[in-house]
């Protein structure tokens, strides 16, 4: 009671972690609702489309309930689920497993958007708690799969029900991948370390930059193959224009039916792109009844339905030079992989670049195998049970085709980019082998120190300042002695004076001013060609009084003179990065 009446005594407060816990349930419930809304939007879009086509059809064979059941079946087909068609001529149920790849984008994008909105719902302010990624992922997934179960049960009463076993793993697979992508994008696309339950050797290997570059190169190669497949499909449609038009007009005579056929053809265009890439790679694709289309020939008697895209197939019989020319597409994809595999060529070795290119080819093969697996499937029973490319053959061909040109190109690009560095290293080795005093004996360190002092903060202080050469008379180069043996030679040195360089008096040689440059041009040329030891000691003539600044001599010698300091070559620059080059051993 004293704590209530006394204003000075503070009331006991609840723990800080208690308030956010009260808000976790509404946030999680909102995520569940968001997943259910994402599934409902996909179902609603397909339902509206099917209802519109049913209304516009002049001969509808079912009521609005049948149209809604068909929309639920199409929504499940968009996830890769196989449908079962019972109204066949033979009376045997026929599976329909060719999933339009463009139709998969609808549920994937909606699920990804729901996961992103769920991750951004709690901002941490006003007692709201930012939900962990695992909670958002689980909540959105629960809402989506709940609607998926209801759609599977509802589609069972329609003309094309879904296979329960196929729906049991296809729908969760698409939902898990899309939700994981949405949560990862909402968290800023982090690339943190793997969990500790993963073996340490694998965790260390994954963080290496080569794997990110290999994924980028493999993805670029797969996109190049898909683009080449789209080019082949477009050229084939243009080449077989009359056959395509005849198949399109023969299916139906009303505009609503033709509009439905056009929408189905557009949804199957990504499948046709993958089939074209598989055709260019060599394995080709199956057309039912043991028939296979490859660049080397079209063998077998396919049992094909009338459809515009199928009318653009190559003619039956052996291959021609035009069909074999499609091999240029995988070669181009291999060059793309090799180009994207080169990274930091000045910092990695050739073997590292070659390994990255090989890994990029492997990634390209895996991606093409996955695309081939989802682009095909059965269109019926019996002769139409196999329809589309074989995934393992397509992946192996993509890996082999891209590996052969990718590795040599990556090594060649690596060698070309490191060519200036190799030339500089060879020149330095030649200078060291020749014993040139300009590059050895501490001369380089003296020039580096002078550059650092002149540039200010442009060049960092990498170590203690090197000592200047000794100013003793014996250290200065002298003229050849009279008893120089035949064949002896004298070395002519050109010494440039600069700030911070303490040189002997015999080597200090200032440049003439601008006023006396023209009058003393012959004398300057003769002095430049003479040996450095012939310079007389004494103060430098014609030194400008306003610009010359005297520097202390290296040693208190009688022959040493003050050396004029030149003006800075450039103003100091801050924030520059200097890359040091190691001196080769030997």
CSV table of C-alpha atoms in Angstrom, one decimal, residues 22-397:
chain,number,residue,atom,x,y,z
A,22,UNK,CA,1.8,-10.4,-26.6
A,23,UNK,CA,2.1,-9.0,-30.1
A,24,UNK,CA,3.6,-12.1,-31.7
A,25,UNK,CA,0.3,-13.9,-32.1
A,26,UNK,CA,-1.4,-11.1,-34.2
A,27,UNK,CA,1.6,-10.7,-36.4
A,28,UNK,CA,1.8,-14.5,-37.0
A,29,UNK,CA,-1.9,-14.6,-37.7
A,30,UNK,CA,-1.5,-11.8,-40.2
A,31,UNK,CA,1.2,-13.8,-42.0
A,32,UNK,CA,-1.0,-16.9,-42.1
A,33,UNK,CA,-3.8,-14.7,-43.6
A,34,UNK,CA,-1.3,-13.3,-46.1
A,35,UNK,CA,-0.4,-16.8,-47.3
A,36,UNK,CA,-4.0,-17.7,-47.7
A,37,UNK,CA,-4.7,-14.5,-49.6
A,38,UNK,CA,-1.8,-15.3,-52.0
A,39,UNK,CA,-3.3,-18.7,-52.8
A,40,UNK,CA,-6.8,-17.2,-53.1
A,41,UNK,CA,-5.6,-14.5,-55.6
A,42,UNK,CA,-4.1,-17.2,-57.8
A,43,UNK,CA,-7.2,-19.2,-57.7
A,44,UNK,CA,-9.4,-16.2,-58.3
A,45,UNK,CA,-7.4,-15.1,-61.4
A,46,UNK,CA,-7.7,-18.5,-63.1
A,47,UNK,CA,-11.4,-18.8,-62.0
A,48,UNK,CA,-12.3,-15.4,-63.7
A,49,UNK,CA,-10.4,-16.4,-66.8
A,50,UNK,CA,-12.2,-19.8,-67.1
A,51,UNK,CA,-15.6,-18.3,-66.3
A,52,UNK,CA,-15.1,-15.7,-69.1
A,53,UNK,CA,-14.2,-18.3,-71.6
A,54,UNK,CA,-17.1,-20.5,-70.5
A,55,UNK,CA,-19.6,-17.6,-70.9
A,56,UNK,CA,-18.3,-16.7,-74.3
A,57,UNK,CA,-18.4,-20.3,-75.5
A,58,UNK,CA,-21.4,-21.0,-77.8
A,59,UNK,CA,-21.6,-24.7,-76.7
A,60,UNK,CA,-20.8,-25.0,-73.0
A,61,UNK,CA,-20.8,-28.6,-72.0
A,62,UNK,CA,-21.0,-27.9,-68.2
A,63,UNK,CA,-22.3,-25.4,-65.8
A,64,UNK,CA,-20.4,-22.8,-63.8
A,65,UNK,CA,-19.6,-25.4,-61.2
A,66,UNK,CA,-17.6,-27.4,-63.8
A,67,UNK,CA,-15.8,-24.2,-64.8
A,68,UNK,CA,-14.8,-23.6,-61.2
A,69,UNK,CA,-13.6,-27.2,-60.8
A,70,UNK,CA,-11.5,-26.8,-63.9
A,71,UNK,CA,-10.0,-23.5,-62.5
A,72,UNK,CA,-9.0,-25.3,-59.3
A,73,UNK,CA,-7.4,-28.1,-61.4
A,74,UNK,CA,-5.5,-25.5,-63.5
A,75,UNK,CA,-4.2,-23.9,-60.3
A,76,UNK,CA,-2.8,-27.2,-59.2
A,77,UNK,CA,-1.4,-27.8,-62.6
A,78,UNK,CA,0.5,-24.5,-62.3
A,79,UNK,CA,2.4,-26.0,-59.3
A,80,UNK,CA,3.5,-29.1,-61.4
A,81,UNK,CA,0.7,-31.4,-60.2
A,82,UNK,CA,-0.4,-34.0,-62.7
A,83,UNK,CA,-4.1,-34.0,-63.6
A,84,UNK,CA,-6.1,-37.1,-64.6
A,85,UNK,CA,-8.5,-37.0,-67.6
A,86,UNK,CA,-11.2,-39.6,-67.5
A,87,UNK,CA,-13.3,-38.8,-70.5
A,88,UNK,CA,-11.0,-40.5,-73.1
A,89,UNK,CA,-12.0,-42.5,-76.2
A,90,UNK,CA,-10.5,-45.7,-74.8
A,91,UNK,CA,-12.0,-45.2,-71.4
A,92,UNK,CA,-8.5,-45.5,-69.7
A,93,UNK,CA,-7.6,-42.5,-67.5
A,94,UNK,CA,-4.9,-40.4,-69.1
A,95,UNK,CA,-2.5,-38.3,-67.1
A,96,UNK,CA,-1.7,-34.7,-68.1
A,97,UNK,CA,1.7,-33.7,-66.7
A,98,UNK,CA,3.1,-31.1,-69.1
A,99,UNK,CA,3.1,-27.9,-66.9
A,100,UNK,CA,3.1,-24.6,-68.7
A,101,UNK,CA,6.2,-22.8,-67.3
A,102,UNK,CA,4.7,-19.4,-67.7
A,103,UNK,CA,1.8,-20.5,-65.5
A,104,UNK,CA,4.2,-21.3,-62.6
A,105,UNK,CA,5.1,-17.7,-62.3
A,106,UNK,CA,1.7,-16.7,-61.0
A,107,UNK,CA,1.7,-18.7,-57.7
A,108,UNK,CA,5.4,-18.2,-57.2
A,109,UNK,CA,5.2,-14.4,-57.4
A,110,UNK,CA,2.2,-14.2,-55.2
A,111,UNK,CA,3.7,-16.4,-52.5
A,112,UNK,CA,7.0,-14.5,-52.6
A,113,UNK,CA,5.1,-11.2,-52.2
A,114,UNK,CA,3.2,-12.6,-49.2
A,115,UNK,CA,6.4,-13.6,-47.5
A,116,UNK,CA,8.0,-10.2,-48.1
A,117,UNK,CA,5.0,-8.4,-46.7
A,118,UNK,CA,4.9,-10.7,-43.7
A,119,UNK,CA,8.6,-10.1,-43.0
A,120,UNK,CA,8.1,-6.3,-43.1
A,121,UNK,CA,4.9,-6.2,-41.0
A,122,UNK,CA,6.6,-5.6,-37.6
A,123,UNK,CA,9.0,-2.6,-37.5
A,124,UNK,CA,9.9,-2.8,-33.8
A,125,UNK,CA,8.2,0.4,-32.9
A,126,UNK,CA,5.3,1.0,-30.4
A,127,UNK,CA,5.8,-2.4,-28.8
A,128,UNK,CA,5.7,-4.3,-32.1
A,129,UNK,CA,8.2,-7.1,-32.5
A,130,UNK,CA,10.0,-7.9,-35.7
A,131,UNK,CA,9.1,-11.6,-36.3
A,132,UNK,CA,12.0,-13.9,-37.0
A,133,UNK,CA,12.4,-15.3,-40.5
A,134,UNK,CA,11.5,-18.8,-39.4
A,135,UNK,CA,8.2,-17.6,-37.9
A,136,UNK,CA,7.2,-15.7,-41.0
A,137,UNK,CA,8.2,-18.5,-43.2
A,138,UNK,CA,6.2,-21.1,-41.3
A,139,UNK,CA,3.1,-18.9,-40.9
A,140,UNK,CA,2.9,-17.9,-44.6
A,141,UNK,CA,3.5,-21.5,-45.6
A,142,UNK,CA,0.7,-22.7,-43.3
A,143,UNK,CA,-1.9,-20.3,-44.8
A,144,UNK,CA,-0.9,-21.2,-48.4
A,145,UNK,CA,-0.9,-24.9,-47.9
A,146,UNK,CA,-4.3,-24.7,-46.1
A,147,UNK,CA,-5.9,-23.3,-49.2
A,148,UNK,CA,-4.0,-25.8,-51.4
A,149,UNK,CA,-5.6,-28.7,-49.5
A,150,UNK,CA,-9.0,-27.2,-50.0
A,151,UNK,CA,-8.4,-26.7,-53.7
A,152,UNK,CA,-7.2,-30.3,-54.1
A,153,UNK,CA,-10.4,-31.6,-52.4
A,154,UNK,CA,-12.6,-29.3,-54.5
A,155,UNK,CA,-10.9,-30.2,-57.8
A,156,UNK,CA,-11.6,-33.9,-57.2
A,157,UNK,CA,-15.2,-33.4,-58.2
A,158,UNK,CA,-14.4,-31.8,-61.5
A,159,UNK,CA,-13.7,-33.2,-65.0
A,160,UNK,CA,-9.9,-33.2,-64.5
A,161,UNK,CA,-9.1,-33.9,-60.8
A,162,UNK,CA,-5.6,-33.8,-59.5
A,163,UNK,CA,-3.5,-36.8,-58.5
A,164,UNK,CA,-3.3,-36.6,-54.7
A,165,UNK,CA,0.2,-38.0,-54.4
A,166,UNK,CA,1.5,-35.6,-57.1
A,167,UNK,CA,-0.2,-32.6,-55.3
A,168,UNK,CA,1.1,-33.7,-51.9
A,169,UNK,CA,4.7,-32.8,-52.9
A,170,UNK,CA,4.5,-30.4,-55.9
A,171,UNK,CA,2.4,-27.7,-54.1
A,172,UNK,CA,4.5,-27.6,-51.0
A,173,UNK,CA,7.7,-27.6,-53.1
A,174,UNK,CA,6.7,-24.5,-55.0
A,175,UNK,CA,5.4,-22.8,-51.9
A,176,UNK,CA,8.6,-23.5,-49.9
A,177,UNK,CA,10.9,-22.1,-52.6
A,178,UNK,CA,8.8,-19.0,-53.2
A,179,UNK,CA,8.4,-18.3,-49.4
A,180,UNK,CA,12.1,-18.7,-48.8
A,181,UNK,CA,12.9,-16.3,-51.7
A,182,UNK,CA,10.5,-13.8,-50.2
A,183,UNK,CA,11.9,-13.9,-46.7
A,184,UNK,CA,15.4,-13.8,-48.0
A,185,UNK,CA,14.7,-10.7,-50.1
A,186,UNK,CA,12.9,-9.0,-47.2
A,187,UNK,CA,15.9,-9.5,-44.9
A,188,UNK,CA,18.2,-7.8,-47.4
A,189,UNK,CA,19.4,-10.9,-49.3
A,190,UNK,CA,22.0,-11.8,-46.6
A,191,UNK,CA,24.8,-14.2,-47.5
A,192,UNK,CA,25.9,-15.1,-44.0
A,193,UNK,CA,27.8,-18.2,-42.9
A,194,UNK,CA,26.0,-21.6,-42.9
A,195,UNK,CA,24.7,-23.0,-39.6
A,196,UNK,CA,27.1,-24.8,-37.3
A,197,UNK,CA,25.5,-28.1,-37.9
A,198,UNK,CA,27.0,-28.0,-41.4
A,199,UNK,CA,30.5,-29.6,-41.5
A,200,UNK,CA,33.2,-27.0,-41.1
A,201,UNK,CA,35.0,-28.1,-44.3
A,202,UNK,CA,31.8,-27.4,-46.3
A,203,UNK,CA,31.3,-24.0,-44.5
A,204,UNK,CA,34.8,-22.9,-45.4
A,205,UNK,CA,34.5,-24.0,-49.0
A,206,UNK,CA,31.2,-22.2,-49.6
A,207,UNK,CA,32.4,-18.8,-48.5
A,208,UNK,CA,35.1,-18.8,-51.2
A,209,UNK,CA,34.4,-16.3,-54.0
A,210,UNK,CA,34.9,-18.8,-56.7
A,211,UNK,CA,31.5,-20.4,-56.0
A,212,UNK,CA,29.6,-17.1,-56.4
A,213,UNK,CA,31.4,-16.4,-59.6
A,214,UNK,CA,30.7,-20.0,-60.8
A,215,UNK,CA,26.9,-19.6,-60.1
A,216,UNK,CA,26.9,-16.3,-62.0
A,217,UNK,CA,28.7,-17.8,-65.0
A,218,UNK,CA,26.5,-20.9,-65.0
A,219,UNK,CA,23.3,-18.9,-64.8
A,220,UNK,CA,24.5,-16.7,-67.7
A,221,UNK,CA,25.2,-19.9,-69.8
A,222,UNK,CA,21.8,-21.3,-69.0
A,223,UNK,CA,20.1,-18.0,-70.0
A,224,UNK,CA,22.2,-18.0,-73.2
A,225,UNK,CA,20.9,-21.5,-74.0
A,226,UNK,CA,17.4,-20.6,-73.3
A,227,UNK,CA,17.7,-17.5,-75.5
A,228,UNK,CA,19.1,-19.7,-78.3
A,229,UNK,CA,16.2,-22.1,-77.9
A,230,UNK,CA,13.8,-19.1,-78.2
A,231,UNK,CA,15.6,-18.1,-81.4
A,232,UNK,CA,15.2,-21.6,-82.9
A,233,UNK,CA,11.5,-21.7,-82.0
A,234,UNK,CA,10.9,-18.3,-83.6
A,235,UNK,CA,12.7,-19.2,-86.8
A,236,UNK,CA,10.9,-22.6,-87.0
A,237,UNK,CA,7.5,-20.9,-86.5
A,238,UNK,CA,8.3,-18.5,-89.3
A,239,UNK,CA,9.6,-21.3,-91.5
A,240,UNK,CA,6.4,-23.4,-91.0
A,241,UNK,CA,4.0,-20.5,-91.1
A,242,UNK,CA,1.4,-22.2,-93.2
A,243,UNK,CA,1.3,-25.4,-91.1
A,244,UNK,CA,1.1,-23.3,-87.9
A,245,UNK,CA,-1.8,-21.3,-89.3
A,246,UNK,CA,-3.7,-24.3,-90.5
A,247,UNK,CA,-3.4,-26.1,-87.1
A,248,UNK,CA,-4.5,-22.9,-85.3
A,249,UNK,CA,-7.6,-22.5,-87.4
A,250,UNK,CA,-8.5,-26.2,-87.5
A,251,UNK,CA,-8.9,-26.5,-83.7
A,252,UNK,CA,-12.0,-24.3,-83.4
A,253,UNK,CA,-14.0,-21.8,-85.3
A,254,UNK,CA,-15.2,-19.4,-82.7
A,255,UNK,CA,-13.2,-16.5,-81.3
A,256,UNK,CA,-13.4,-17.6,-77.7
A,257,UNK,CA,-11.9,-21.0,-78.5
A,258,UNK,CA,-9.1,-19.4,-80.6
A,259,UNK,CA,-8.4,-17.0,-77.8
A,260,UNK,CA,-8.1,-20.0,-75.4
A,261,UNK,CA,-5.7,-21.8,-77.8
A,262,UNK,CA,-3.6,-18.6,-78.1
A,263,UNK,CA,-3.4,-18.3,-74.3
A,264,UNK,CA,-2.3,-21.9,-74.0
A,265,UNK,CA,0.3,-21.4,-76.7
A,266,UNK,CA,1.7,-18.4,-74.9
A,267,UNK,CA,1.8,-20.2,-71.6
A,268,UNK,CA,3.8,-23.1,-73.3
A,269,UNK,CA,6.4,-20.8,-75.0
A,270,UNK,CA,8.9,-21.2,-72.1
A,271,UNK,CA,8.6,-25.0,-72.5
A,272,UNK,CA,9.3,-24.6,-76.2
A,273,UNK,CA,12.4,-22.5,-75.4
A,274,UNK,CA,13.8,-25.3,-73.2
A,275,UNK,CA,12.9,-27.9,-75.9
A,276,UNK,CA,14.8,-25.8,-78.5
A,277,UNK,CA,17.8,-25.7,-76.3
A,278,UNK,CA,17.7,-29.4,-75.7
A,279,UNK,CA,17.5,-29.9,-79.5
A,280,UNK,CA,20.5,-27.7,-80.1
A,281,UNK,CA,22.5,-29.5,-77.4
A,282,UNK,CA,22.0,-32.9,-79.2
A,283,UNK,CA,19.7,-35.1,-77.0
A,284,UNK,CA,16.6,-33.5,-78.5
A,285,UNK,CA,13.2,-34.3,-77.1
A,286,UNK,CA,10.7,-37.2,-77.2
A,287,UNK,CA,7.4,-36.9,-79.0
A,288,UNK,CA,5.7,-40.1,-77.9
A,289,UNK,CA,5.6,-43.5,-79.6
A,290,UNK,CA,9.4,-43.8,-79.5
A,291,UNK,CA,9.9,-40.8,-81.8
A,292,UNK,CA,12.8,-38.4,-81.0
A,293,UNK,CA,13.7,-35.2,-82.7
A,294,UNK,CA,17.5,-34.4,-82.8
A,295,UNK,CA,19.7,-32.4,-85.1
A,296,UNK,CA,20.9,-35.6,-86.7
A,297,UNK,CA,17.4,-36.7,-87.7
A,298,UNK,CA,13.7,-37.1,-86.8
A,299,UNK,CA,13.1,-40.8,-86.3
A,300,UNK,CA,9.9,-42.6,-85.4
A,301,UNK,CA,6.2,-42.1,-86.0
A,302,UNK,CA,5.0,-39.6,-83.4
A,303,UNK,CA,1.4,-39.5,-82.3
A,304,UNK,CA,0.9,-35.7,-82.0
A,305,UNK,CA,-2.2,-33.8,-81.4
A,306,UNK,CA,-3.0,-30.8,-83.6
A,307,UNK,CA,-1.5,-27.8,-81.9
A,308,UNK,CA,0.3,-24.7,-83.4
A,309,UNK,CA,3.6,-25.2,-81.6
A,310,UNK,CA,3.8,-28.8,-82.6
A,311,UNK,CA,3.3,-27.9,-86.2
A,312,UNK,CA,6.7,-26.1,-86.2
A,313,UNK,CA,8.7,-29.3,-85.6
A,314,UNK,CA,11.5,-30.2,-88.0
A,315,UNK,CA,10.6,-32.5,-90.9
A,316,UNK,CA,10.9,-36.3,-90.5
A,317,UNK,CA,14.0,-37.9,-91.9
A,318,UNK,CA,17.8,-37.5,-91.5
A,319,UNK,CA,19.3,-34.2,-90.4
A,320,UNK,CA,20.6,-31.6,-92.8
A,321,UNK,CA,23.4,-29.1,-92.6
A,322,UNK,CA,20.9,-26.5,-91.4
A,323,UNK,CA,19.8,-28.6,-88.4
A,324,UNK,CA,23.5,-29.5,-87.5
A,325,UNK,CA,24.3,-25.8,-87.6
A,326,UNK,CA,22.3,-25.4,-84.3
A,327,UNK,CA,25.5,-26.7,-82.5
A,328,UNK,CA,26.7,-23.1,-82.6
A,329,UNK,CA,24.3,-22.2,-79.8
A,330,UNK,CA,25.9,-24.4,-77.1
A,331,UNK,CA,29.3,-23.3,-78.2
A,332,UNK,CA,28.3,-19.6,-77.8
A,333,UNK,CA,26.9,-20.5,-74.4
A,334,UNK,CA,30.2,-22.0,-73.4
A,335,UNK,CA,32.0,-18.8,-74.4
A,336,UNK,CA,29.6,-16.9,-72.2
A,337,UNK,CA,30.4,-19.1,-69.3
A,338,UNK,CA,34.1,-18.7,-69.8
A,339,UNK,CA,33.8,-14.9,-70.1
A,340,UNK,CA,31.8,-14.6,-66.9
A,341,UNK,CA,34.1,-17.0,-65.0
A,342,UNK,CA,37.1,-14.6,-65.1
A,343,UNK,CA,37.3,-12.6,-61.9
A,344,UNK,CA,40.1,-10.6,-60.4
A,345,UNK,CA,42.5,-11.9,-63.0
A,346,UNK,CA,45.4,-9.9,-61.3
A,347,UNK,CA,44.8,-11.6,-58.0
A,348,UNK,CA,44.1,-15.2,-58.8
A,349,UNK,CA,46.1,-17.9,-60.7
A,350,UNK,CA,45.3,-19.5,-63.9
A,351,UNK,CA,44.4,-22.8,-62.2
A,352,UNK,CA,41.8,-21.0,-60.1
A,353,UNK,CA,40.3,-19.3,-63.1
A,354,UNK,CA,40.1,-22.7,-65.0
A,355,UNK,CA,38.5,-24.3,-61.9
A,356,UNK,CA,35.9,-21.5,-61.7
A,357,UNK,CA,35.0,-22.0,-65.4
A,358,UNK,CA,34.6,-25.7,-64.9
A,359,UNK,CA,32.3,-25.1,-62.0
A,360,UNK,CA,30.3,-22.6,-64.0
A,361,UNK,CA,29.8,-25.3,-66.7
A,362,UNK,CA,28.6,-27.7,-64.0
A,363,UNK,CA,26.1,-25.1,-62.7
A,364,UNK,CA,24.9,-24.6,-66.3
A,365,UNK,CA,24.4,-28.3,-66.7
A,366,UNK,CA,22.4,-28.6,-63.4
A,367,UNK,CA,20.2,-25.7,-64.4
A,368,UNK,CA,19.4,-27.1,-67.8
A,369,UNK,CA,18.6,-30.5,-66.3
A,370,UNK,CA,16.1,-28.9,-63.9
A,371,UNK,CA,14.5,-26.9,-66.7
A,372,UNK,CA,14.2,-30.0,-68.9
A,373,UNK,CA,12.7,-32.0,-66.0
A,374,UNK,CA,9.9,-29.4,-65.4
A,375,UNK,CA,9.2,-28.6,-69.1
A,376,UNK,CA,8.2,-32.2,-70.0
A,377,UNK,CA,5.8,-34.8,-68.8
A,378,UNK,CA,3.1,-37.2,-70.0
A,379,UNK,CA,0.3,-36.0,-72.2
A,380,UNK,CA,-1.6,-39.3,-72.0
A,381,UNK,CA,-1.0,-43.0,-71.6
A,382,UNK,CA,0.6,-45.4,-74.0
A,383,UNK,CA,2.3,-43.7,-76.9
A,384,UNK,CA,2.0,-40.2,-75.3
A,385,UNK,CA,3.5,-41.2,-72.0
A,386,UNK,CA,6.9,-39.7,-72.8
A,387,UNK,CA,6.8,-36.2,-74.0
A,388,UNK,CA,9.6,-33.7,-73.8
A,389,UNK,CA,13.4,-33.7,-73.3
A,390,UNK,CA,15.2,-36.3,-71.1
A,391,UNK,CA,16.5,-34.3,-68.1
A,392,UNK,CA,19.7,-36.2,-67.4
A,393,UNK,CA,20.8,-36.3,-71.0
A,394,UNK,CA,20.1,-32.6,-71.4
A,395,UNK,CA,22.1,-31.7,-68.3
A,396,UNK,CA,25.1,-33.9,-69.3
A,397,UNK,CA,25.1,-32.4,-72.8
